Coordinates of N, CA and C in Angstrom, one line a residue:
Chain A
G1 N 107.1 132.8 108.4 CA 108.1 132.0 109.1 C 109.1 131.3 108.2
E2 N 109.9 130.6 108.7 CA 110.9 129.8 107.9 C 110.3 128.7 107.2
N3 N 110.8 128.4 106.0 CA 110.3 127.3 105.2 C 111.5 126.4 104.9
V4 N 111.5 125.2 105.3 CA 112.6 124.2 105.1 C 112.1 123.1 104.2
E5 N 112.7 123.0 103.0 CA 112.4 121.9 102.1 C 113.4 120.8 102.1
Q6 N 113.0 119.6 102.2 CA 113.9 118.5 102.3 C 113.6 117.5 101.2
H7 N 114.6 117.0 100.5 CA 114.4 116.0 99.5 C 115.7 115.2 99.3
P8 N 115.6 113.9 98.8 CA 114.3 113.3 98.4 C 113.6 112.8 99.7
S9 N 112.3 112.4 99.5 CA 111.6 111.9 100.7 C 111.9 110.5 101.1
T10 N 112.4 109.7 100.2 CA 112.8 108.4 100.5 C 114.1 108.1 99.7
L11 N 115.0 107.4 100.4 CA 116.3 107.1 99.8 C 116.7 105.7 100.1
S12 N 116.9 104.9 99.1 CA 117.4 103.5 99.4 C 118.8 103.4 98.9
V13 N 119.7 102.9 99.7 CA 121.1 102.7 99.3 C 121.6 101.3 99.7
Q14 N 122.6 100.8 98.9 CA 123.2 99.5 99.2 C 124.2 99.8 100.4
E15 N 124.3 98.8 101.3 CA 125.2 98.9 102.4 C 126.6 99.2 101.8
G16 N 127.3 100.1 102.5 CA 128.6 100.5 102.0 C 128.7 101.7 101.1
D17 N 127.5 102.0 100.5 CA 127.5 103.2 99.6 C 127.2 104.4 100.4
S18 N 127.3 105.6 99.7 CA 127.0 106.9 100.4 C 125.6 107.3 100.2
A19 N 125.1 108.1 101.2 CA 123.8 108.7 101.1 C 123.9 110.2 101.3
V20 N 123.1 110.9 100.5 CA 123.1 112.4 100.6 C 121.7 112.9 100.7
I21 N 121.4 113.7 101.6 CA 120.1 114.3 101.8 C 120.3 115.8 101.7
K22 N 119.5 116.5 100.9 CA 119.6 117.9 100.8 C 118.4 118.7 101.3
C23 N 118.7 119.9 101.9 CA 117.7 120.7 102.4 C 117.9 122.2 101.9
T24 N 116.8 122.9 101.7 CA 116.9 124.3 101.4 C 116.1 125.1 102.4
Y25 N 116.5 126.3 102.6 CA 115.8 127.1 103.6 C 115.5 128.5 103.0
S26 N 114.6 129.2 103.6 CA 114.1 130.5 103.0 C 114.6 131.7 103.7
D27 N 114.9 131.6 105.0 CA 115.3 132.8 105.8 C 116.8 133.0 105.7
S28 N 117.2 134.1 105.1 CA 118.7 134.3 105.0 C 119.3 134.6 106.3
A29 N 118.5 134.9 107.3 CA 119.1 135.2 108.7 C 119.3 133.9 109.5
S30 N 118.9 132.8 109.0 CA 119.1 131.5 109.7 C 120.6 131.3 109.9
N31 N 120.9 130.9 111.1 CA 122.4 130.7 111.4 C 122.7 129.4 112.1
Y32 N 121.7 128.5 112.2 CA 122.0 127.2 112.9 C 121.2 126.1 112.2
F33 N 121.9 125.0 111.9 CA 121.3 124.0 111.0 C 121.7 122.6 111.6
P34 N 120.8 122.1 112.4 CA 121.0 120.7 112.9 C 120.3 119.6 112.1
W35 N 120.9 118.4 112.2 CA 120.3 117.2 111.6 C 119.9 116.3 112.7
Y36 N 118.7 115.7 112.6 CA 118.2 114.7 113.6 C 117.9 113.4 112.9
K37 N 118.2 112.3 113.6 CA 117.9 111.0 113.2 C 116.8 110.4 114.1
Q38 N 115.8 109.9 113.5 CA 114.7 109.3 114.3 C 114.5 107.8 113.9
E39 N 114.7 107.0 114.9 CA 114.5 105.5 114.7 C 113.1 105.2 115.2
L40 N 112.6 104.1 114.7 CA 111.2 103.7 115.0 C 111.0 103.6 116.5
G41 N 110.0 104.3 117.0 CA 109.6 104.2 118.4 C 110.5 105.1 119.3
K42 N 111.3 105.9 118.7 CA 112.2 106.8 119.5 C 112.0 108.2 119.1
G43 N 112.5 109.1 120.0 CA 112.5 110.5 119.7 C 113.7 110.9 118.8
P44 N 113.6 112.0 118.1 CA 114.7 112.5 117.2 C 116.0 112.6 118.1
Q45 N 117.1 112.3 117.4 CA 118.4 112.4 118.1 C 119.3 113.3 117.3
L46 N 119.9 114.3 117.9 CA 120.8 115.2 117.2 C 122.1 114.4 116.8
I47 N 122.4 114.4 115.5 CA 123.6 113.7 115.0 C 124.7 114.6 114.6
I48 N 124.4 115.8 114.1 CA 125.4 116.7 113.7 C 124.7 118.1 113.5
D49 N 125.5 119.2 113.6 CA 124.9 120.5 113.4 C 126.0 121.4 112.8
I50 N 125.6 122.5 112.2 CA 126.5 123.4 111.6 C 126.0 124.8 111.8
R51 N 126.9 125.7 112.0 CA 126.5 127.1 112.2 C 126.9 127.9 110.9
S52 N 126.4 129.1 110.7 CA 126.5 129.8 109.5 C 127.9 130.3 109.2
N53 N 128.8 130.3 110.2 CA 130.1 130.7 109.9 C 131.1 129.6 109.5
V54 N 130.5 128.4 109.3 CA 131.3 127.3 108.9 C 130.7 126.7 107.6
G55 N 131.6 126.2 106.7 CA 131.1 125.6 105.4 C 130.9 124.1 105.5
E56 N 131.6 123.5 106.3 CA 131.6 122.0 106.4 C 132.0 121.5 107.8
K57 N 131.4 120.4 108.2 CA 131.7 119.8 109.5 C 131.6 118.3 109.3
K58 N 132.5 117.6 109.9 CA 132.6 116.2 109.8 C 132.7 115.5 111.1
D59 N 132.0 114.4 111.3 CA 132.1 113.6 112.5 C 132.0 112.1 112.1
Q60 N 133.2 111.5 112.0 CA 133.3 110.1 111.5 C 132.7 109.9 110.2
R61 N 131.6 109.1 110.1 CA 131.1 108.8 108.7 C 130.0 109.9 108.3
I62 N 129.8 110.8 109.1 CA 128.7 111.8 108.9 C 129.4 113.2 108.6
A63 N 128.9 113.9 107.6 CA 129.3 115.3 107.3 C 128.2 116.1 106.9
V64 N 128.3 117.4 107.2 CA 127.3 118.4 106.8 C 128.0 119.5 106.0
T65 N 127.4 119.9 104.9 CA 127.9 121.1 104.2 C 126.9 122.1 104.1
L66 N 127.3 123.4 104.1 CA 126.4 124.5 104.1 C 126.8 125.5 103.0
N67 N 125.8 125.9 102.1 CA 126.1 126.9 101.1 C 125.1 128.0 101.4
K68 N 125.6 129.1 102.1 CA 124.8 130.2 102.5 C 124.2 131.0 101.4
T69 N 125.0 131.1 100.3 CA 124.6 131.9 99.2 C 123.4 131.2 98.5
A70 N 123.5 129.9 98.3 CA 122.3 129.2 97.7 C 121.3 128.8 98.7
K71 N 121.5 129.0 100.0 CA 120.6 128.7 101.1 C 120.2 127.2 101.0
H72 N 121.3 126.4 101.0 CA 121.0 124.9 101.1 C 122.1 124.3 101.9
F73 N 121.8 123.2 102.6 CA 122.7 122.4 103.3 C 122.4 120.9 103.1
S74 N 123.4 120.1 103.3 CA 123.3 118.7 103.0 C 123.9 117.8 104.0
L75 N 123.4 116.6 104.2 CA 123.9 115.6 105.1 C 124.5 114.5 104.2
H76 N 125.7 114.1 104.5 CA 126.4 113.1 103.8 C 126.7 112.0 104.8
I77 N 126.3 110.8 104.4 CA 126.7 109.6 105.2 C 127.5 108.7 104.3
T78 N 128.7 108.4 104.8 CA 129.5 107.5 104.0 C 129.5 106.1 104.6
E79 N 129.9 105.1 103.8 CA 130.0 103.7 104.2 C 128.8 103.3 105.0
T80 N 127.6 103.5 104.4 CA 126.4 103.2 105.1 C 126.3 101.8 105.7
Q81 N 125.6 101.7 106.8 CA 125.4 100.5 107.5 C 123.9 100.3 107.8
P82 N 123.4 99.1 108.0 CA 122.0 98.9 108.3 C 121.5 99.7 109.4
E83 N 122.3 100.0 110.4 CA 121.8 100.8 111.5 C 121.6 102.3 111.2
D84 N 122.1 102.6 110.0 CA 121.8 104.0 109.5 C 120.4 104.2 109.0
S85 N 119.7 103.1 108.8 CA 118.3 103.1 108.4 C 117.4 103.8 109.4
A86 N 116.8 104.9 109.0 CA 116.0 105.8 109.9 C 115.4 106.9 109.1
V87 N 114.6 107.7 109.8 CA 114.1 109.0 109.2 C 115.1 110.1 109.7
Y88 N 115.5 110.9 108.7 CA 116.4 112.0 109.0 C 115.7 113.3 108.8
F89 N 115.7 114.2 109.8 CA 115.1 115.5 109.7 C 116.2 116.6 109.7
C90 N 116.1 117.5 108.7 CA 117.0 118.7 108.8 C 116.2 119.8 109.5
A91 N 116.8 120.8 110.0 CA 116.1 122.0 110.6 C 117.0 123.2 110.4
A92 N 116.3 124.3 110.5 CA 117.0 125.6 110.4 C 116.4 126.6 111.4
S93 N 117.3 127.4 112.0 CA 116.8 128.3 113.0 C 116.2 129.5 112.3
F94 N 115.2 130.2 113.0 CA 114.7 131.4 112.4 C 114.0 132.2 113.6
G95 N 113.8 133.5 113.3 CA 113.1 134.3 114.3 C 114.1 134.9 115.3
G96 N 113.6 135.8 116.1 CA 114.4 136.5 117.1 C 114.9 135.5 118.2
N97 N 114.2 134.4 118.4 CA 114.6 133.5 119.5 C 115.2 132.2 118.8
N98 N 115.5 132.3 117.5 CA 116.2 131.1 116.9 C 115.5 129.8 117.1
R99 N 114.1 129.8 117.0 CA 113.4 128.5 117.1 C 113.7 127.7 115.8
L100 N 113.4 126.4 115.9 CA 113.8 125.6 114.8 C 112.5 125.3 113.9
A101 N 112.8 125.3 112.6 CA 111.8 124.8 111.6 C 112.3 123.6 111.0
F102 N 111.5 122.5 111.0 CA 112.0 121.2 110.5 C 111.6 121.0 109.1
G103 N 112.4 120.2 108.4 CA 112.0 119.7 107.1 C 111.0 118.6 107.3
K104 N 110.5 118.0 106.2 CA 109.5 117.0 106.3 C 110.0 115.6 106.6
G105 N 111.3 115.5 106.5 CA 111.9 114.2 106.9 C 112.2 113.3 105.6
N106 N 113.3 112.5 105.8 CA 113.7 111.6 104.7 C 113.9 110.2 105.3
Q107 N 113.2 109.3 104.7 CA 113.3 107.9 105.1 C 114.5 107.3 104.3
V108 N 115.6 106.9 105.1 CA 116.7 106.3 104.5 C 116.7 104.8 104.8
V109 N 116.8 104.0 103.8 CA 116.8 102.5 103.9 C 118.1 102.0 103.4
V110 N 118.9 101.4 104.2 CA 120.1 100.8 103.8 C 119.9 99.3 103.6
I111 N 120.2 98.8 102.4 CA 119.9 97.5 102.0 C 121.1 96.6 102.2
P112 N 121.1 95.6 103.1 CA 122.3 94.8 103.4 C 122.7 94.0 102.1
Chain B
D1 N 124.1 112.9 133.5 CA 122.8 112.5 132.9 C 122.6 113.3 131.7
T2 N 122.5 112.7 130.5 CA 122.3 113.4 129.2 C 121.0 113.1 128.6
E3 N 120.0 112.7 129.4 CA 118.7 112.3 128.8 C 117.6 113.2 129.2
V4 N 116.6 113.1 128.3 CA 115.3 113.7 128.7 C 114.3 112.5 128.9
T5 N 113.7 112.4 130.0 CA 112.9 111.3 130.4 C 111.4 111.7 130.4
Q6 N 110.6 110.9 129.6 CA 109.2 111.2 129.5 C 108.4 110.0 130.0
T7 N 107.3 110.4 130.8 CA 106.4 109.4 131.3 C 105.0 109.9 131.1
P8 N 104.0 108.9 130.8 CA 104.2 107.5 130.5 C 104.7 107.4 129.1
K9 N 105.1 106.2 128.7 CA 105.5 105.9 127.3 C 104.3 105.8 126.4
H10 N 103.2 105.2 127.0 CA 102.0 105.0 126.2 C 100.8 105.5 127.1
L11 N 99.8 106.1 126.5 CA 98.6 106.5 127.2 C 97.4 106.4 126.3
V12 N 96.4 105.8 126.9 CA 95.1 105.7 126.2 C 94.1 106.5 127.1
M13 N 93.4 107.4 126.6 CA 92.5 108.2 127.4 C 91.2 108.5 126.6
G14 N 90.1 108.5 127.4 CA 88.8 108.9 126.8 C 88.7 110.4 126.6
M15 N 87.7 110.8 125.8 CA 87.6 112.2 125.5 C 87.1 113.1 126.7
T16 N 86.7 112.4 127.8 CA 86.3 113.2 129.0 C 87.3 113.1 130.1
N17 N 88.4 112.4 129.8 CA 89.4 112.2 130.9 C 90.3 113.4 131.0
K18 N 91.0 113.5 132.2 CA 92.1 114.4 132.4 C 93.3 113.6 132.7
K19 N 94.4 113.9 132.0 CA 95.6 113.2 132.2 C 96.8 114.2 132.1
S20 N 98.0 113.8 132.5 CA 99.1 114.6 132.4 C 100.3 113.8 131.9
L21 N 101.1 114.5 131.0 CA 102.4 114.0 130.5 C 103.5 114.7 131.3
K22 N 104.5 113.9 131.6 CA 105.6 114.4 132.4 C 106.9 114.3 131.6
C23 N 107.8 115.3 131.9 CA 109.1 115.4 131.2 C 110.1 115.8 132.3
E24 N 111.3 115.2 132.2 CA 112.3 115.6 133.2 C 113.7 115.6 132.6
Q25 N 114.5 116.6 132.9 CA 115.9 116.6 132.5 C 116.8 117.1 133.6
H26 N 118.0 116.6 133.6 CA 118.9 117.1 134.7 C 120.3 117.5 134.0
M27 N 120.2 118.1 132.9 CA 121.3 118.6 132.2 C 121.6 120.1 132.4
G28 N 120.7 120.7 133.3 CA 120.9 122.1 133.5 C 120.4 123.0 132.4
H29 N 119.6 122.4 131.4 CA 119.1 123.1 130.3 C 118.0 124.1 130.8
R30 N 118.0 125.3 130.2 CA 117.0 126.3 130.7 C 115.9 126.5 129.7
A31 N 115.9 125.8 128.6 CA 114.8 125.9 127.6 C 114.2 124.5 127.5
M32 N 112.9 124.4 127.5 CA 112.2 123.1 127.4 C 111.0 123.3 126.5
Y33 N 110.7 122.2 125.7 CA 109.8 122.3 124.6 C 108.8 121.2 124.6
W34 N 107.6 121.4 124.2 CA 106.6 120.3 123.8 C 106.4 120.3 122.3
Y35 N 106.5 119.1 121.7 CA 106.2 119.0 120.3 C 105.2 117.9 120.2
K36 N 104.4 118.0 119.1 CA 103.4 117.0 118.7 C 103.9 116.4 117.4
Q37 N 103.9 115.1 117.3 CA 104.4 114.4 116.0 C 103.3 113.4 115.5
K38 N 102.8 113.6 114.4 CA 101.9 112.6 113.7 C 102.8 111.7 112.9
A39 N 102.2 110.5 112.6 CA 103.0 109.5 111.8 C 103.5 110.1 110.5
K40 N 104.8 109.8 110.2 CA 105.4 110.2 109.0 C 105.5 111.7 108.7
K41 N 105.4 112.5 109.8 CA 105.5 113.9 109.8 C 106.6 114.4 110.7
P42 N 107.1 115.7 110.4 CA 108.0 116.2 111.3 C 107.4 116.7 112.6
P43 N 108.2 116.9 113.7 CA 107.6 117.4 115.0 C 107.1 118.8 114.7
E44 N 105.9 119.1 115.4 CA 105.3 120.4 115.3 C 105.4 121.1 116.7
L45 N 106.0 122.2 116.8 CA 106.1 122.9 118.0 C 104.8 123.3 118.6
M46 N 104.7 123.0 120.0 CA 103.5 123.4 120.7 C 103.8 124.6 121.7
F47 N 104.7 124.3 122.6 CA 105.1 125.3 123.6 C 106.6 125.3 123.8
V48 N 107.0 126.5 124.3 CA 108.4 126.7 124.7 C 108.5 127.4 126.0
Y49 N 109.3 126.8 126.9 CA 109.5 127.5 128.2 C 111.0 127.9 128.2
S50 N 111.2 129.1 128.7 CA 112.6 129.6 128.8 C 112.7 130.1 130.3
Y51 N 113.7 129.5 131.0 CA 113.8 129.9 132.4 C 112.5 129.8 133.2
E52 N 111.8 128.7 132.9 CA 110.5 128.4 133.6 C 109.4 129.3 133.3
K53 N 109.5 130.2 132.3 CA 108.4 131.0 131.9 C 108.0 130.6 130.4
L54 N 106.7 130.7 130.2 CA 106.2 130.3 128.9 C 106.6 131.4 127.9
S55 N 107.4 131.0 126.9 CA 107.9 132.0 125.9 C 107.1 131.9 124.6
I56 N 106.7 130.7 124.2 CA 106.0 130.6 122.9 C 104.8 129.6 123.1
N57 N 103.7 130.0 122.6 CA 102.5 129.1 122.5 C 102.1 129.2 121.1
E58 N 102.2 128.1 120.4 CA 101.9 128.1 118.9 C 100.4 127.9 118.7
S59 N 99.6 128.8 119.3 CA 98.2 128.8 119.1 C 97.6 127.4 119.4
V60 N 98.0 126.8 120.4 CA 97.6 125.5 120.8 C 96.2 125.6 121.5
P61 N 95.3 124.7 121.2 CA 94.0 124.7 121.9 C 94.1 124.6 123.4
S62 N 93.2 125.2 124.1 CA 93.3 125.3 125.6 C 93.1 123.9 126.2
R63 N 92.7 122.9 125.5 CA 92.6 121.6 126.1 C 94.0 121.0 126.4
F64 N 95.0 121.7 125.9 CA 96.4 121.4 126.2 C 96.9 122.5 127.1
S65 N 97.4 122.1 128.3 CA 97.8 123.2 129.3 C 99.2 122.8 129.8
P66 N 100.3 123.6 129.4 CA 101.6 123.3 129.9 C 101.9 123.9 131.3
E67 N 102.9 123.3 131.9 CA 103.3 123.7 133.2 C 104.7 123.4 133.4
C68 N 105.5 124.4 134.0 CA 106.9 124.2 134.3 C 107.1 124.4 135.8
P69 N 107.0 123.4 136.6 CA 107.1 123.6 138.0 C 108.5 124.1 138.5
N70 N 109.6 123.6 137.8 CA 110.9 124.0 138.1 C 111.8 123.8 136.9
S71 N 113.1 124.1 137.0 CA 113.9 124.1 135.8 C 114.2 122.7 135.3
S72 N 113.8 121.6 136.0 CA 114.0 120.3 135.5 C 112.8 119.6 135.0
L73 N 111.6 120.1 135.3 CA 110.4 119.4 135.0 C 109.5 120.2 134.1
L74 N 108.8 119.5 133.2 CA 107.8 120.1 132.3 C 106.6 119.1 132.3
N75 N 105.4 119.7 132.4 CA 104.2 118.9 132.4 C 103.4 119.4 131.2
L76 N 102.5 118.5 130.7 CA 101.5 118.8 129.8 C 100.2 118.2 130.2
H77 N 99.3 119.1 130.7 CA 98.0 118.6 131.2 C 97.0 118.6 130.0
L78 N 96.3 117.4 130.0 CA 95.4 117.2 128.9 C 93.9 117.0 129.4
H79 N 93.0 117.7 128.7 CA 91.6 117.6 129.2 C 90.7 117.8 128.0
A80 N 89.7 116.9 127.9 CA 88.7 116.9 126.9 C 89.3 116.9 125.5
L81 N 90.2 115.9 125.3 CA 90.9 115.8 124.0 C 90.0 115.2 122.9
Q82 N 90.4 115.3 121.7 CA 89.7 114.8 120.6 C 90.5 113.6 120.0
P83 N 89.8 112.7 119.3 CA 90.6 111.6 118.6 C 91.7 112.1 117.7
E84 N 91.5 113.3 117.1 CA 92.6 113.8 116.2 C 93.8 114.3 117.0
D85 N 93.7 114.3 118.3 CA 94.9 114.7 119.1 C 95.8 113.5 119.4
S86 N 95.4 112.3 118.9 CA 96.2 111.1 119.0 C 97.5 111.4 118.3
A87 N 98.6 111.2 118.9 CA 99.9 111.5 118.3 C 101.0 111.1 119.3
L88 N 102.3 111.2 118.8 CA 103.5 111.1 119.7 C 103.8 112.5 120.2
Y89 N 103.8 112.6 121.6 CA 104.1 113.9 122.2 C 105.6 113.9 122.7
L90 N 106.4 114.8 122.1 CA 107.8 114.8 122.4 C 108.1 116.0 123.3
C91 N 109.0 115.7 124.3 CA 109.6 116.8 125.1 C 111.0 117.0 124.6
A92 N 111.5 118.2 124.7 CA 112.9 118.4 124.3 C 113.4 119.5 125.2
S93 N 114.8 119.6 125.3 CA 115.4 120.6 126.1 C 116.6 121.1 125.4
S94 N 117.0 122.3 125.6 CA 118.3 122.8 125.1 C 118.9 123.8 126.1
Q95 N 120.2 124.0 125.9 CA 121.0 124.8 126.9 C 120.3 126.1 127.2
E96 N 119.9 126.8 126.2 CA 119.1 128.0 126.3 C 118.1 128.1 125.1
L97 N 117.2 129.1 125.1 CA 116.4 129.3 124.0 C 117.3 130.1 122.9
G98 N 117.5 129.4 121.8 CA 118.4 130.0 120.8 C 119.0 128.9 119.9
P99 N 120.1 129.2 119.2 CA 120.6 128.3 118.3 C 121.5 127.2 118.9
Y100 N 120.8 126.3 119.6 CA 121.4 125.2 120.3 C 120.7 123.9 120.0
G101 N 121.5 122.8 120.1 CA 120.9 121.5 119.8 C 119.9 121.1 120.8
Y102 N 118.9 120.4 120.4 CA 117.8 120.0 121.3 C 118.1 118.5 121.6
T103 N 117.8 118.2 122.9 CA 117.8 116.8 123.3 C 116.4 116.4 123.5
F104 N 115.9 115.4 122.7 CA 114.5 114.9 122.7 C 114.4 113.7 123.6
G105 N 113.2 113.6 124.3 CA 112.9 112.4 124.9 C 112.3 111.4 123.9
S106 N 112.0 110.2 124.4 CA 111.4 109.2 123.5 C 110.0 109.4 123.2
G107 N 109.3 110.3 123.9 CA 107.9 110.6 123.7 C 106.9 109.8 124.4
T108 N 105.7 110.3 124.4 CA 104.5 109.6 124.9 C 103.6 109.3 123.8
R109 N 103.3 108.1 123.5 CA 102.3 107.7 122.4 C 100.9 107.8 123.0
L110 N 100.2 108.8 122.6 CA 98.9 109.1 123.1 C 97.8 108.7 122.1
T111 N 96.8 107.9 122.7 CA 95.7 107.5 121.9 C 94.4 108.0 122.6
V112 N 93.6 108.8 121.9 CA 92.4 109.3 122.4 C 91.2 108.5 121.8
V113 N 90.4 107.9 122.7 CA 89.3 107.1 122.2 C 88.0 107.7 122.6

């Protein structure tokens, strides 16, 4: 099956700075790459996604970049705020029914 | 309505009990999922329903029994669980089975005693 590696596992940033989380995937046929944010006591929330025919996508302070050749994609959060503190999961589709394989998650802590 | 609603939010059950988790969505999504999540781990896929038919069973023990009564509802019936089954159980839905974003519920925190 698909293998999705996510790093670093924990990231602490000063409020206002940028945060970058990187993921690599193994299945070259993967064509859909969502990012989820999970706050304490809540379910994961889709925050942005990208398909394999696009190299970059931006939504306000959040952007995702995809490098198909290298099989990695990254989440960029600019001007971080305390409410950005959460666990972030990357995922990649695989298989004939495009099910999702999740990375292990990244704890982002924004220090006020 | 853009939510997936799960009930109950918390559940404590004994190893001989039978209980059910419920999930509901009214977004017209035709794929629904059950995930299990342990602390500090990613969600693990258990079951997938597509158009009310079971499409994927990730070799889940038979003490977990899913049911999809209609396109808006998904149940997970629990029987004779073990303490190691204690976890957050998440329901999710998507437009169809395929490369689409999932909408997750807030989960049911299950404790087996």
